[in-house]
């Protein structure tokens, strides 16, 4: 039987590391944990001694994780989440396999608006003990997958095949492939002549080759924060855009949508979770509803378009 050694970090030490990283200061972490600042400092020093690396840069402005600290905090979050899952799943097994507990989900904006609502409705009807918590994260850089890798989410709705590789240790699976379309003010007779409206998330490698081959697409003259802002700008007559199907769900009648033909680009949408959470009851329950609901939801969106 394995025994705890002096080099093992305790759950409380892990909580302190996460609190300091989240709060950005030892004093704020102490307040959040109802501890003294000296107790937090002592805990961090003990963790650094056990690990053999400096985990935080201390300064007048607070405490920032070092590269080693970033790794340690991400693993700490994931370990603490597994401890929570252990408790929830043991309780569920004792109550005739009831599935219960929090379920942390991140998604990019259009997926959160148009894919998740019917999925969560089915999930809560089947498993009322599950408590979904949804956050919207911009799909730029490490995006939604980075939230899972850092232990901040259990499952992420992601775009697959983009220019940024998935962080190691994640399990990915495809859900759907959505086509892009030309979006323009309704009734415009020459939409391809309009200025381009674009946004940061619309630059994955899944469209880059197609985009480069289109000599009619100008350099963007208007850029927006997200796809919702792009639609508003197009609706107001500021230009045209090239957007995926999920972003076009519920578009106003002042927005025209034109098919780009059989060579149109597409975007792969899927989900990622960690290898250790993939087999947990709450994540399995969500994945079942995603796979049961998403194809139907996409068929409805295609019909609306």
PDB file of C-alpha atoms in Angstrom:
ATOM      1  CA  UNK A   1       0.000   0.000   0.000  1.00  0.00           C
ATOM      2  CA  UNK A   2       1.415   3.421  -1.018  1.00  0.00           C
ATOM      3  CA  UNK A   3       2.108   5.832   1.789  1.00  0.00           C
ATOM      4  CA  UNK A   4       2.263   9.583   1.878  1.00  0.00           C
ATOM      5  CA  UNK A   5       5.804  10.896   1.995  1.00  0.00           C
ATOM      6  CA  UNK A   6       7.273  14.252   2.950  1.00  0.00           C
ATOM      7  CA  UNK A   7       7.591  15.100  -0.754  1.00  0.00           C
ATOM      8  CA  UNK A   8       3.861  14.692  -1.477  1.00  0.00           C
ATOM      9  CA  UNK A   9       1.773  17.837  -1.785  1.00  0.00           C
ATOM     10  CA  UNK A  10      -1.411  17.799   0.276  1.00  0.00           C
ATOM     11  CA  UNK A  11      -4.793  18.907  -1.105  1.00  0.00           C
ATOM     12  CA  UNK A  12      -4.556  22.035   1.035  1.00  0.00           C
ATOM     13  CA  UNK A  13      -1.178  22.919  -0.477  1.00  0.00           C
ATOM     14  CA  UNK A  14      -2.698  22.480  -3.937  1.00  0.00           C
ATOM     15  CA  UNK A  15      -5.588  24.774  -3.005  1.00  0.00           C
ATOM     16  CA  UNK A  16      -3.131  27.428  -1.851  1.00  0.00           C
ATOM     17  CA  UNK A  17      -1.203  27.283  -5.141  1.00  0.00           C
ATOM     18  CA  UNK A  18      -4.424  27.708  -7.128  1.00  0.00           C
ATOM     19  CA  UNK A  19      -5.638  30.524  -4.886  1.00  0.00           C
ATOM     20  CA  UNK A  20      -2.393  32.474  -5.224  1.00  0.00           C
ATOM     21  CA  UNK A  21      -2.430  32.058  -9.018  1.00  0.00           C
ATOM     22  CA  UNK A  22      -6.075  33.130  -9.246  1.00  0.00           C
ATOM     23  CA  UNK A  23      -5.759  36.064  -6.848  1.00  0.00           C
ATOM     24  CA  UNK A  24      -2.358  37.269  -8.045  1.00  0.00           C
ATOM     25  CA  UNK A  25      -1.186  37.981  -4.510  1.00  0.00           C
ATOM     26  CA  UNK A  26      -0.500  36.113  -1.289  1.00  0.00           C
ATOM     27  CA  UNK A  27      -2.658  38.487   0.750  1.00  0.00           C
ATOM     28  CA  UNK A  28      -5.667  38.123  -1.538  1.00  0.00           C
ATOM     29  CA  UNK A  29      -5.242  34.341  -1.580  1.00  0.00           C
ATOM     30  CA  UNK A  30      -5.125  34.324   2.213  1.00  0.00           C
ATOM     31  CA  UNK A  31      -8.383  36.279   2.355  1.00  0.00           C
ATOM     32  CA  UNK A  32     -10.056  33.898  -0.114  1.00  0.00           C
ATOM     33  CA  UNK A  33      -8.979  30.848   1.885  1.00  0.00           C
ATOM     34  CA  UNK A  34      -9.641  32.379   5.322  1.00  0.00           C
ATOM     35  CA  UNK A  35      -5.968  31.957   6.228  1.00  0.00           C
ATOM     36  CA  UNK A  36      -3.254  34.325   7.379  1.00  0.00           C
ATOM     37  CA  UNK A  37      -0.811  35.653   4.818  1.00  0.00           C
ATOM     38  CA  UNK A  38       2.049  33.992   6.688  1.00  0.00           C
ATOM     39  CA  UNK A  39       0.269  30.628   6.449  1.00  0.00           C
ATOM     40  CA  UNK A  40      -0.088  31.048   2.684  1.00  0.00           C
ATOM     41  CA  UNK A  41       3.557  32.065   2.322  1.00  0.00           C
ATOM     42  CA  UNK A  42       4.649  29.099   4.429  1.00  0.00           C
ATOM     43  CA  UNK A  43       2.536  26.723   2.344  1.00  0.00           C
ATOM     44  CA  UNK A  44       3.937  28.022  -0.963  1.00  0.00           C
ATOM     45  CA  UNK A  45       7.511  27.798   0.308  1.00  0.00           C
ATOM     46  CA  UNK A  46       6.839  24.238   1.419  1.00  0.00           C
ATOM     47  CA  UNK A  47       5.430  23.328  -1.986  1.00  0.00           C
ATOM     48  CA  UNK A  48       8.414  24.908  -3.738  1.00  0.00           C
ATOM     49  CA  UNK A  49      10.784  22.947  -1.503  1.00  0.00           C
ATOM     50  CA  UNK A  50       8.997  19.669  -2.233  1.00  0.00           C
ATOM     51  CA  UNK A  51       8.886  20.294  -5.973  1.00  0.00           C
ATOM     52  CA  UNK A  52      12.365  21.758  -6.164  1.00  0.00           C
ATOM     53  CA  UNK A  53      11.419  24.817  -8.201  1.00  0.00           C
ATOM     54  CA  UNK A  54      10.341  28.425  -7.670  1.00  0.00           C
ATOM     55  CA  UNK A  55       6.626  28.581  -8.458  1.00  0.00           C
ATOM     56  CA  UNK A  56       5.885  32.295  -8.082  1.00  0.00           C
ATOM     57  CA  UNK A  57       7.746  35.502  -8.815  1.00  0.00           C
ATOM     58  CA  UNK A  58       7.140  37.765  -5.851  1.00  0.00           C
ATOM     59  CA  UNK A  59       7.098  41.511  -6.259  1.00  0.00           C
ATOM     60  CA  UNK A  60       5.445  44.737  -5.210  1.00  0.00           C
ATOM     61  CA  UNK A  61       2.554  44.147  -7.588  1.00  0.00           C
ATOM     62  CA  UNK A  62       1.825  40.664  -6.274  1.00  0.00           C
ATOM     63  CA  UNK A  63       2.753  37.111  -7.216  1.00  0.00           C
ATOM     64  CA  UNK A  64       2.881  35.727 -10.747  1.00  0.00           C
ATOM     65  CA  UNK A  65       3.410  32.038 -11.584  1.00  0.00           C
ATOM     66  CA  UNK A  66       6.750  31.160 -13.125  1.00  0.00           C
ATOM     67  CA  UNK A  67       6.718  28.667 -16.041  1.00  0.00           C
ATOM     68  CA  UNK A  68       7.138  25.927 -13.422  1.00  0.00           C
ATOM     69  CA  UNK A  69       4.337  27.513 -11.431  1.00  0.00           C
ATOM     70  CA  UNK A  70       2.006  27.526 -14.440  1.00  0.00           C
ATOM     71  CA  UNK A  71       2.552  23.789 -14.831  1.00  0.00           C
ATOM     72  CA  UNK A  72       2.120  23.135 -11.114  1.00  0.00           C
ATOM     73  CA  UNK A  73      -1.078  25.191 -10.870  1.00  0.00           C
ATOM     74  CA  UNK A  74      -2.625  23.499 -13.914  1.00  0.00           C
ATOM     75  CA  UNK A  75      -1.939  20.061 -12.432  1.00  0.00           C
ATOM     76  CA  UNK A  76      -3.168  21.250  -9.031  1.00  0.00           C
ATOM     77  CA  UNK A  77      -6.499  22.302 -10.526  1.00  0.00           C
ATOM     78  CA  UNK A  78      -6.882  18.970 -12.286  1.00  0.00           C
ATOM     79  CA  UNK A  79      -6.010  16.958  -9.167  1.00  0.00           C
ATOM     80  CA  UNK A  80      -8.432  18.956  -7.021  1.00  0.00           C
ATOM     81  CA  UNK A  81     -11.162  18.452  -9.620  1.00  0.00           C
ATOM     82  CA  UNK A  82     -10.571  14.695  -9.537  1.00  0.00           C
ATOM     83  CA  UNK A  83     -10.928  14.744  -5.759  1.00  0.00           C
ATOM     84  CA  UNK A  84     -14.301  16.458  -6.198  1.00  0.00           C
ATOM     85  CA  UNK A  85     -15.301  13.872  -8.793  1.00  0.00           C
ATOM     86  CA  UNK A  86     -14.251  11.043  -6.470  1.00  0.00           C
ATOM     87  CA  UNK A  87     -16.682  12.277  -3.841  1.00  0.00           C
ATOM     88  CA  UNK A  88     -19.544  12.927  -6.273  1.00  0.00           C
ATOM     89  CA  UNK A  89     -19.230   9.584  -8.052  1.00  0.00           C
ATOM     90  CA  UNK A  90     -18.940   7.630  -4.817  1.00  0.00           C
ATOM     91  CA  UNK A  91     -22.117   9.296  -3.557  1.00  0.00           C
ATOM     92  CA  UNK A  92     -23.832   8.580  -6.864  1.00  0.00           C
ATOM     93  CA  UNK A  93     -22.881   4.920  -6.704  1.00  0.00           C
ATOM     94  CA  UNK A  94     -24.294   4.713  -3.200  1.00  0.00           C
ATOM     95  CA  UNK A  95     -27.599   6.129  -4.519  1.00  0.00           C
ATOM     96  CA  UNK A  96     -28.225   3.615  -7.298  1.00  0.00           C
ATOM     97  CA  UNK A  97     -25.827   5.124  -9.823  1.00  0.00           C
ATOM     98  CA  UNK A  98     -27.176   8.672  -9.625  1.00  0.00           C
ATOM     99  CA  UNK A  99     -25.076  11.103 -11.687  1.00  0.00           C
ATOM    100  CA  UNK A 100     -24.564  14.362  -9.832  1.00  0.00           C
ATOM    101  CA  UNK A 101     -22.207  17.220  -9.163  1.00  0.00           C
ATOM    102  CA  UNK A 102     -20.842  20.278 -10.977  1.00  0.00           C
ATOM    103  CA  UNK A 103     -19.900  20.095 -14.647  1.00  0.00           C
ATOM    104  CA  UNK A 104     -17.661  22.894 -15.956  1.00  0.00           C
ATOM    105  CA  UNK A 105     -18.102  23.615 -19.673  1.00  0.00           C
ATOM    106  CA  UNK A 106     -16.414  26.198 -21.880  1.00  0.00           C
ATOM    107  CA  UNK A 107     -17.419  27.041 -25.438  1.00  0.00           C
ATOM    108  CA  UNK A 108     -16.868  29.706 -28.035  1.00  0.00           C
ATOM    109  CA  UNK A 109     -19.747  32.145 -28.434  1.00  0.00           C
ATOM    110  CA  UNK A 110     -21.731  30.634 -31.318  1.00  0.00           C
ATOM    111  CA  UNK A 111     -21.522  27.118 -29.863  1.00  0.00           C
ATOM    112  CA  UNK A 112     -22.654  28.364 -26.453  1.00  0.00           C
ATOM    113  CA  UNK A 113     -25.608  30.169 -28.037  1.00  0.00           C
ATOM    114  CA  UNK A 114     -26.802  27.576 -30.533  1.00  0.00           C
ATOM    115  CA  UNK A 115     -25.456  24.127 -29.618  1.00  0.00           C
ATOM    116  CA  UNK A 116     -25.421  23.965 -25.841  1.00  0.00           C
ATOM    117  CA  UNK A 117     -28.984  25.031 -24.871  1.00  0.00           C
ATOM    118  CA  UNK A 118     -30.786  21.922 -26.237  1.00  0.00           C
ATOM    119  CA  UNK A 119     -27.942  19.705 -25.001  1.00  0.00           C
ATOM    120  CA  UNK A 120     -28.182  21.081 -21.472  1.00  0.00           C
ATOM    121  CA  UNK A 121     -31.963  20.832 -21.512  1.00  0.00           C
ATOM    122  CA  UNK A 122     -31.753  17.104 -22.231  1.00  0.00           C
ATOM    123  CA  UNK A 123     -28.919  16.638 -19.767  1.00  0.00           C
ATOM    124  CA  UNK A 124     -30.783  18.239 -16.868  1.00  0.00           C
ATOM    125  CA  UNK A 125     -33.968  16.333 -17.685  1.00  0.00           C
ATOM    126  CA  UNK A 126     -32.099  13.011 -17.486  1.00  0.00           C
ATOM    127  CA  UNK A 127     -29.728  13.953 -14.661  1.00  0.00           C
ATOM    128  CA  UNK A 128     -31.197  16.693 -12.453  1.00  0.00           C
ATOM    129  CA  UNK A 129     -28.307  16.258 -10.016  1.00  0.00           C
ATOM    130  CA  UNK A 130     -25.793  17.599 -12.535  1.00  0.00           C
ATOM    131  CA  UNK A 131     -25.007  21.298 -12.158  1.00  0.00           C
ATOM    132  CA  UNK A 132     -23.736  22.681 -15.505  1.00  0.00           C
ATOM    133  CA  UNK A 133     -21.578  25.796 -15.371  1.00  0.00           C
ATOM    134  CA  UNK A 134     -20.945  27.357 -18.769  1.00  0.00           C
ATOM    135  CA  UNK A 135     -18.379  30.008 -19.677  1.00  0.00           C
ATOM    136  CA  UNK A 136     -17.791  31.608 -23.065  1.00  0.00           C
ATOM    137  CA  UNK A 137     -14.138  31.797 -24.082  1.00  0.00           C
ATOM    138  CA  UNK A 138     -12.772  33.382 -27.234  1.00  0.00           C
ATOM    139  CA  UNK A 139     -11.377  30.738 -29.583  1.00  0.00           C
ATOM    140  CA  UNK A 140      -8.049  32.513 -30.092  1.00  0.00           C
ATOM    141  CA  UNK A 141      -4.608  31.245 -29.095  1.00  0.00           C
ATOM    142  CA  UNK A 142      -5.029  28.340 -26.676  1.00  0.00           C
ATOM    143  CA  UNK A 143      -8.756  29.081 -26.644  1.00  0.00           C
ATOM    144  CA  UNK A 144     -11.293  26.777 -25.044  1.00  0.00           C
ATOM    145  CA  UNK A 145      -8.957  23.767 -25.124  1.00  0.00           C
ATOM    146  CA  UNK A 146      -6.447  25.694 -23.024  1.00  0.00           C
ATOM    147  CA  UNK A 147      -9.069  26.103 -20.300  1.00  0.00           C
ATOM    148  CA  UNK A 148      -9.375  22.322 -20.039  1.00  0.00           C
ATOM    149  CA  UNK A 149      -5.610  21.802 -20.108  1.00  0.00           C
ATOM    150  CA  UNK A 150      -5.237  24.351 -17.298  1.00  0.00           C
ATOM    151  CA  UNK A 151      -7.819  22.564 -15.154  1.00  0.00           C
ATOM    152  CA  UNK A 152     -10.382  25.373 -15.388  1.00  0.00           C
ATOM    153  CA  UNK A 153     -12.987  23.318 -17.283  1.00  0.00           C
ATOM    154  CA  UNK A 154     -14.017  19.685 -17.608  1.00  0.00           C
ATOM    155  CA  UNK A 155     -15.011  19.801 -21.267  1.00  0.00           C
ATOM    156  CA  UNK A 156     -14.645  22.353 -24.036  1.00  0.00           C
ATOM    157  CA  UNK A 157     -16.444  22.836 -27.328  1.00  0.00           C
ATOM    158  CA  UNK A 158     -13.560  23.543 -29.696  1.00  0.00           C
ATOM    159  CA  UNK A 159     -12.647  24.117 -33.309  1.00  0.00           C
ATOM    160  CA  UNK A 160     -10.447  21.259 -34.486  1.00  0.00           C
ATOM    161  CA  UNK A 161      -7.699  21.394 -37.080  1.00  0.00           C
ATOM    162  CA  UNK A 162      -6.757  25.006 -36.421  1.00  0.00           C
ATOM    163  CA  UNK A 163      -3.338  26.582 -36.526  1.00  0.00           C
ATOM    164  CA  UNK A 164      -2.694  26.050 -32.799  1.00  0.00           C
ATOM    165  CA  UNK A 165      -2.191  22.382 -31.808  1.00  0.00           C
ATOM    166  CA  UNK A 166      -4.168  20.980 -28.899  1.00  0.00           C
ATOM    167  CA  UNK A 167      -2.312  20.940 -25.586  1.00  0.00           C
ATOM    168  CA  UNK A 168      -0.941  17.498 -24.657  1.00  0.00           C
ATOM    169  CA  UNK A 169      -2.969  15.202 -22.432  1.00  0.00           C
ATOM    170  CA  UNK A 170      -6.346  16.038 -23.965  1.00  0.00           C
ATOM    171  CA  UNK A 171      -8.827  13.687 -25.617  1.00  0.00           C
ATOM    172  CA  UNK A 172     -10.546  15.179 -28.681  1.00  0.00           C
ATOM    173  CA  UNK A 173     -13.543  14.023 -30.681  1.00  0.00           C
ATOM    174  CA  UNK A 174     -15.360  15.464 -33.690  1.00  0.00           C
ATOM    175  CA  UNK A 175     -19.020  16.540 -33.488  1.00  0.00           C
ATOM    176  CA  UNK A 176     -19.861  18.307 -36.754  1.00  0.00           C
ATOM    177  CA  UNK A 177     -18.518  20.039 -39.825  1.00  0.00           C
ATOM    178  CA  UNK A 178     -20.083  23.419 -40.538  1.00  0.00           C
ATOM    179  CA  UNK A 179     -19.843  25.220 -43.886  1.00  0.00           C
ATOM    180  CA  UNK A 180     -18.887  28.852 -44.391  1.00  0.00           C
ATOM    181  CA  UNK A 181     -21.094  31.232 -46.383  1.00  0.00           C
ATOM    182  CA  UNK A 182     -20.854  34.730 -47.810  1.00  0.00           C
ATOM    183  CA  UNK A 183     -22.775  37.185 -45.624  1.00  0.00           C
ATOM    184  CA  UNK A 184     -23.861  40.605 -46.871  1.00  0.00           C
ATOM    185  CA  UNK A 185     -26.614  43.218 -46.554  1.00  0.00           C
ATOM    186  CA  UNK A 186     -29.866  41.783 -47.870  1.00  0.00           C
ATOM    187  CA  UNK A 187     -30.582  42.683 -51.466  1.00  0.00           C
ATOM    188  CA  UNK A 188     -27.100  43.897 -52.360  1.00  0.00           C
ATOM    189  CA  UNK A 189     -26.506  43.186 -56.042  1.00  0.00           C
ATOM    190  CA  UNK A 190     -22.705  42.799 -55.860  1.00  0.00           C
ATOM    191  CA  UNK A 191     -21.815  41.595 -52.355  1.00  0.00           C
ATOM    192  CA  UNK A 192     -18.315  40.443 -53.381  1.00  0.00           C
ATOM    193  CA  UNK A 193     -17.412  44.051 -54.138  1.00  0.00           C
ATOM    194  CA  UNK A 194     -18.035  45.161 -50.549  1.00  0.00           C
ATOM    195  CA  UNK A 195     -15.314  45.783 -47.922  1.00  0.00           C
ATOM    196  CA  UNK A 196     -14.460  42.790 -45.744  1.00  0.00           C
ATOM    197  CA  UNK A 197     -15.555  42.680 -42.107  1.00  0.00           C
ATOM    198  CA  UNK A 198     -13.581  40.127 -40.094  1.00  0.00           C
ATOM    199  CA  UNK A 199     -12.882  39.023 -36.526  1.00  0.00           C
ATOM    200  CA  UNK A 200     -10.043  37.345 -34.648  1.00  0.00           C
ATOM    201  CA  UNK A 201     -11.573  33.870 -34.355  1.00  0.00           C
ATOM    202  CA  UNK A 202     -12.047  33.648 -38.110  1.00  0.00           C
ATOM    203  CA  UNK A 203      -8.417  32.849 -38.953  1.00  0.00           C
ATOM    204  CA  UNK A 204      -7.883  29.123 -38.422  1.00  0.00           C
ATOM    205  CA  UNK A 205      -5.859  27.026 -40.842  1.00  0.00           C
ATOM    206  CA  UNK A 206      -9.094  25.274 -41.881  1.00  0.00           C
ATOM    207  CA  UNK A 207      -9.939  28.334 -44.005  1.00  0.00           C
ATOM    208  CA  UNK A 208      -6.506  29.782 -44.719  1.00  0.00           C
ATOM    209  CA  UNK A 209      -5.700  27.866 -47.934  1.00  0.00           C
ATOM    210  CA  UNK A 210      -9.150  28.526 -49.395  1.00  0.00           C
ATOM    211  CA  UNK A 211      -8.981  32.151 -48.363  1.00  0.00           C
ATOM    212  CA  UNK A 212      -5.585  32.666 -50.021  1.00  0.00           C
ATOM    213  CA  UNK A 213      -6.899  31.253 -53.304  1.00  0.00           C
ATOM    214  CA  UNK A 214      -9.777  33.766 -53.549  1.00  0.00           C
ATOM    215  CA  UNK A 215      -8.564  36.843 -55.425  1.00  0.00           C
ATOM    216  CA  UNK A 216     -11.885  38.626 -54.847  1.00  0.00           C
ATOM    217  CA  UNK A 217     -11.495  38.791 -51.045  1.00  0.00           C
ATOM    218  CA  UNK A 218      -9.886  42.091 -50.009  1.00  0.00           C
ATOM    219  CA  UNK A 219      -7.873  42.726 -46.882  1.00  0.00           C
ATOM    220  CA  UNK A 220     -10.186  43.377 -43.949  1.00  0.00           C
ATOM    221  CA  UNK A 221     -10.983  47.057 -43.544  1.00  0.00           C
ATOM    222  CA  UNK A 222     -13.207  46.546 -40.503  1.00  0.00           C
ATOM    223  CA  UNK A 223     -12.434  44.166 -37.646  1.00  0.00           C
ATOM    224  CA  UNK A 224     -14.705  43.241 -34.752  1.00  0.00           C
ATOM    225  CA  UNK A 225     -14.327  41.466 -31.429  1.00  0.00           C
ATOM    226  CA  UNK A 226     -16.631  38.555 -32.208  1.00  0.00           C
ATOM    227  CA  UNK A 227     -18.964  37.086 -34.806  1.00  0.00           C
ATOM    228  CA  UNK A 228     -22.020  38.777 -33.283  1.00  0.00           C
ATOM    229  CA  UNK A 229     -20.452  42.178 -33.856  1.00  0.00           C
ATOM    230  CA  UNK A 230     -19.572  41.153 -37.420  1.00  0.00           C
ATOM    231  CA  UNK A 231     -23.228  40.345 -38.142  1.00  0.00           C
ATOM    232  CA  UNK A 232     -24.324  43.697 -36.733  1.00  0.00           C
ATOM    233  CA  UNK A 233     -21.835  45.547 -38.906  1.00  0.00           C
ATOM    234  CA  UNK A 234     -22.865  43.618 -42.026  1.00  0.00           C
ATOM    235  CA  UNK A 235     -26.527  44.212 -41.219  1.00  0.00           C
ATOM    236  CA  UNK A 236     -25.856  47.945 -40.993  1.00  0.00           C
ATOM    237  CA  UNK A 237     -24.265  47.956 -44.452  1.00  0.00           C
ATOM    238  CA  UNK A 238     -20.587  48.244 -43.468  1.00  0.00           C
ATOM    239  CA  UNK A 239     -19.421  45.356 -45.655  1.00  0.00           C
ATOM    240  CA  UNK A 240     -19.544  41.618 -46.262  1.00  0.00           C
ATOM    241  CA  UNK A 241     -18.116  38.724 -44.281  1.00  0.00           C
ATOM    242  CA  UNK A 242     -17.357  35.031 -44.631  1.00  0.00           C
ATOM    243  CA  UNK A 243     -18.800  33.168 -41.663  1.00  0.00           C
ATOM    244  CA  UNK A 244     -19.532  29.613 -40.445  1.00  0.00           C
ATOM    245  CA  UNK A 245     -23.063  28.249 -40.080  1.00  0.00           C
ATOM    246  CA  UNK A 246     -23.252  28.412 -36.281  1.00  0.00           C
ATOM    247  CA  UNK A 247     -22.474  32.125 -36.352  1.00  0.00           C
ATOM    248  CA  UNK A 248     -25.368  32.695 -38.745  1.00  0.00           C
ATOM    249  CA  UNK A 249     -28.092  31.060 -36.664  1.00  0.00           C
ATOM    250  CA  UNK A 250     -30.862  33.563 -36.040  1.00  0.00           C
ATOM    251  CA  UNK A 251     -29.344  36.201 -38.324  1.00  0.00           C
ATOM    252  CA  UNK A 252     -31.613  39.205 -38.894  1.00  0.00           C
ATOM    253  CA  UNK A 253     -33.567  39.480 -42.146  1.00  0.00           C
ATOM    254  CA  UNK A 254     -31.337  42.444 -43.016  1.00  0.00           C
ATOM    255  CA  UNK A 255     -28.484  39.951 -43.477  1.00  0.00           C
ATOM    256  CA  UNK A 256     -28.268  38.016 -46.726  1.00  0.00           C
ATOM    257  CA  UNK A 257     -26.549  34.600 -46.844  1.00  0.00           C
ATOM    258  CA  UNK A 258     -25.067  33.283 -50.097  1.00  0.00           C
ATOM    259  CA  UNK A 259     -23.680  29.774 -50.563  1.00  0.00           C
ATOM    260  CA  UNK A 260     -20.019  29.663 -51.564  1.00  0.00           C
ATOM    261  CA  UNK A 261     -20.402  26.504 -53.667  1.00  0.00           C
ATOM    262  CA  UNK A 262     -18.948  23.022 -53.439  1.00  0.00           C
ATOM    263  CA  UNK A 263     -15.419  24.348 -52.826  1.00  0.00           C
ATOM    264  CA  UNK A 264     -16.553  26.335 -49.807  1.00  0.00           C
ATOM    265  CA  UNK A 265     -14.441  26.074 -46.662  1.00  0.00           C
ATOM    266  CA  UNK A 266     -15.713  24.264 -43.587  1.00  0.00           C
ATOM    267  CA  UNK A 267     -14.914  24.277 -39.895  1.00  0.00           C
ATOM    268  CA  UNK A 268     -14.647  21.171 -37.726  1.00  0.00           C
ATOM    269  CA  UNK A 269     -16.275  21.513 -34.316  1.00  0.00           C
ATOM    270  CA  UNK A 270     -15.728  18.965 -31.581  1.00  0.00           C
ATOM    271  CA  UNK A 271     -15.050  18.625 -27.898  1.00  0.00           C
ATOM    272  CA  UNK A 272     -12.008  18.011 -25.733  1.00  0.00           C
ATOM    273  CA  UNK A 273     -11.608  16.779 -22.202  1.00  0.00           C
ATOM    274  CA  UNK A 274      -8.721  15.330 -20.223  1.00  0.00           C
ATOM    275  CA  UNK A 275      -7.858  11.657 -20.319  1.00  0.00           C
ATOM    276  CA  UNK A 276      -8.644  11.345 -16.615  1.00  0.00           C
ATOM    277  CA  UNK A 277     -12.046  13.058 -16.844  1.00  0.00           C
ATOM    278  CA  UNK A 278     -13.157  11.304 -20.032  1.00  0.00           C
ATOM    279  CA  UNK A 279     -14.392   8.295 -18.079  1.00  0.00           C
ATOM    280  CA  UNK A 280     -16.225  10.188 -15.354  1.00  0.00           C
ATOM    281  CA  UNK A 281     -20.001   9.948 -15.127  1.00  0.00           C
ATOM    282  CA  UNK A 282     -20.710  13.661 -15.580  1.00  0.00           C
ATOM    283  CA  UNK A 283     -18.530  14.012 -18.677  1.00  0.00           C
ATOM    284  CA  UNK A 284     -19.866  10.784 -20.214  1.00  0.00           C
ATOM    285  CA  UNK A 285     -23.421  12.006 -19.644  1.00  0.00           C
ATOM    286  CA  UNK A 286     -22.677  15.308 -21.396  1.00  0.00           C
ATOM    287  CA  UNK A 287     -20.967  13.593 -24.322  1.00  0.00           C
ATOM    288  CA  UNK A 288     -23.977  11.308 -24.824  1.00  0.00           C
ATOM    289  CA  UNK A 289     -26.295  14.299 -25.059  1.00  0.00           C
ATOM    290  CA  UNK A 290     -23.914  16.174 -27.352  1.00  0.00           C
ATOM    291  CA  UNK A 291     -23.814  13.250 -29.766  1.00  0.00           C
ATOM    292  CA  UNK A 292     -27.597  12.781 -29.597  1.00  0.00           C
ATOM    293  CA  UNK A 293     -28.512  16.439 -29.963  1.00  0.00           C
ATOM    294  CA  UNK A 294     -25.923  18.162 -32.163  1.00  0.00           C
ATOM    295  CA  UNK A 295     -26.800  16.459 -35.502  1.00  0.00           C
ATOM    296  CA  UNK A 296     -30.470  17.410 -35.065  1.00  0.00           C
ATOM    297  CA  UNK A 297     -29.570  20.962 -34.041  1.00  0.00           C
ATOM    298  CA  UNK A 298     -27.359  21.376 -37.108  1.00  0.00           C
ATOM    299  CA  UNK A 299     -30.073  20.069 -39.433  1.00  0.00           C
ATOM    300  CA  UNK A 300     -32.446  22.692 -38.041  1.00  0.00           C
ATOM    301  CA  UNK A 301     -29.842  25.420 -38.494  1.00  0.00           C
ATOM    302  CA  UNK A 302     -29.257  24.313 -42.089  1.00  0.00           C
ATOM    303  CA  UNK A 303     -32.982  24.438 -42.729  1.00  0.00           C
ATOM    304  CA  UNK A 304     -33.184  27.966 -41.329  1.00  0.00           C
ATOM    305  CA  UNK A 305     -30.295  29.097 -43.464  1.00  0.00           C
TER     306      UNK A 305
END
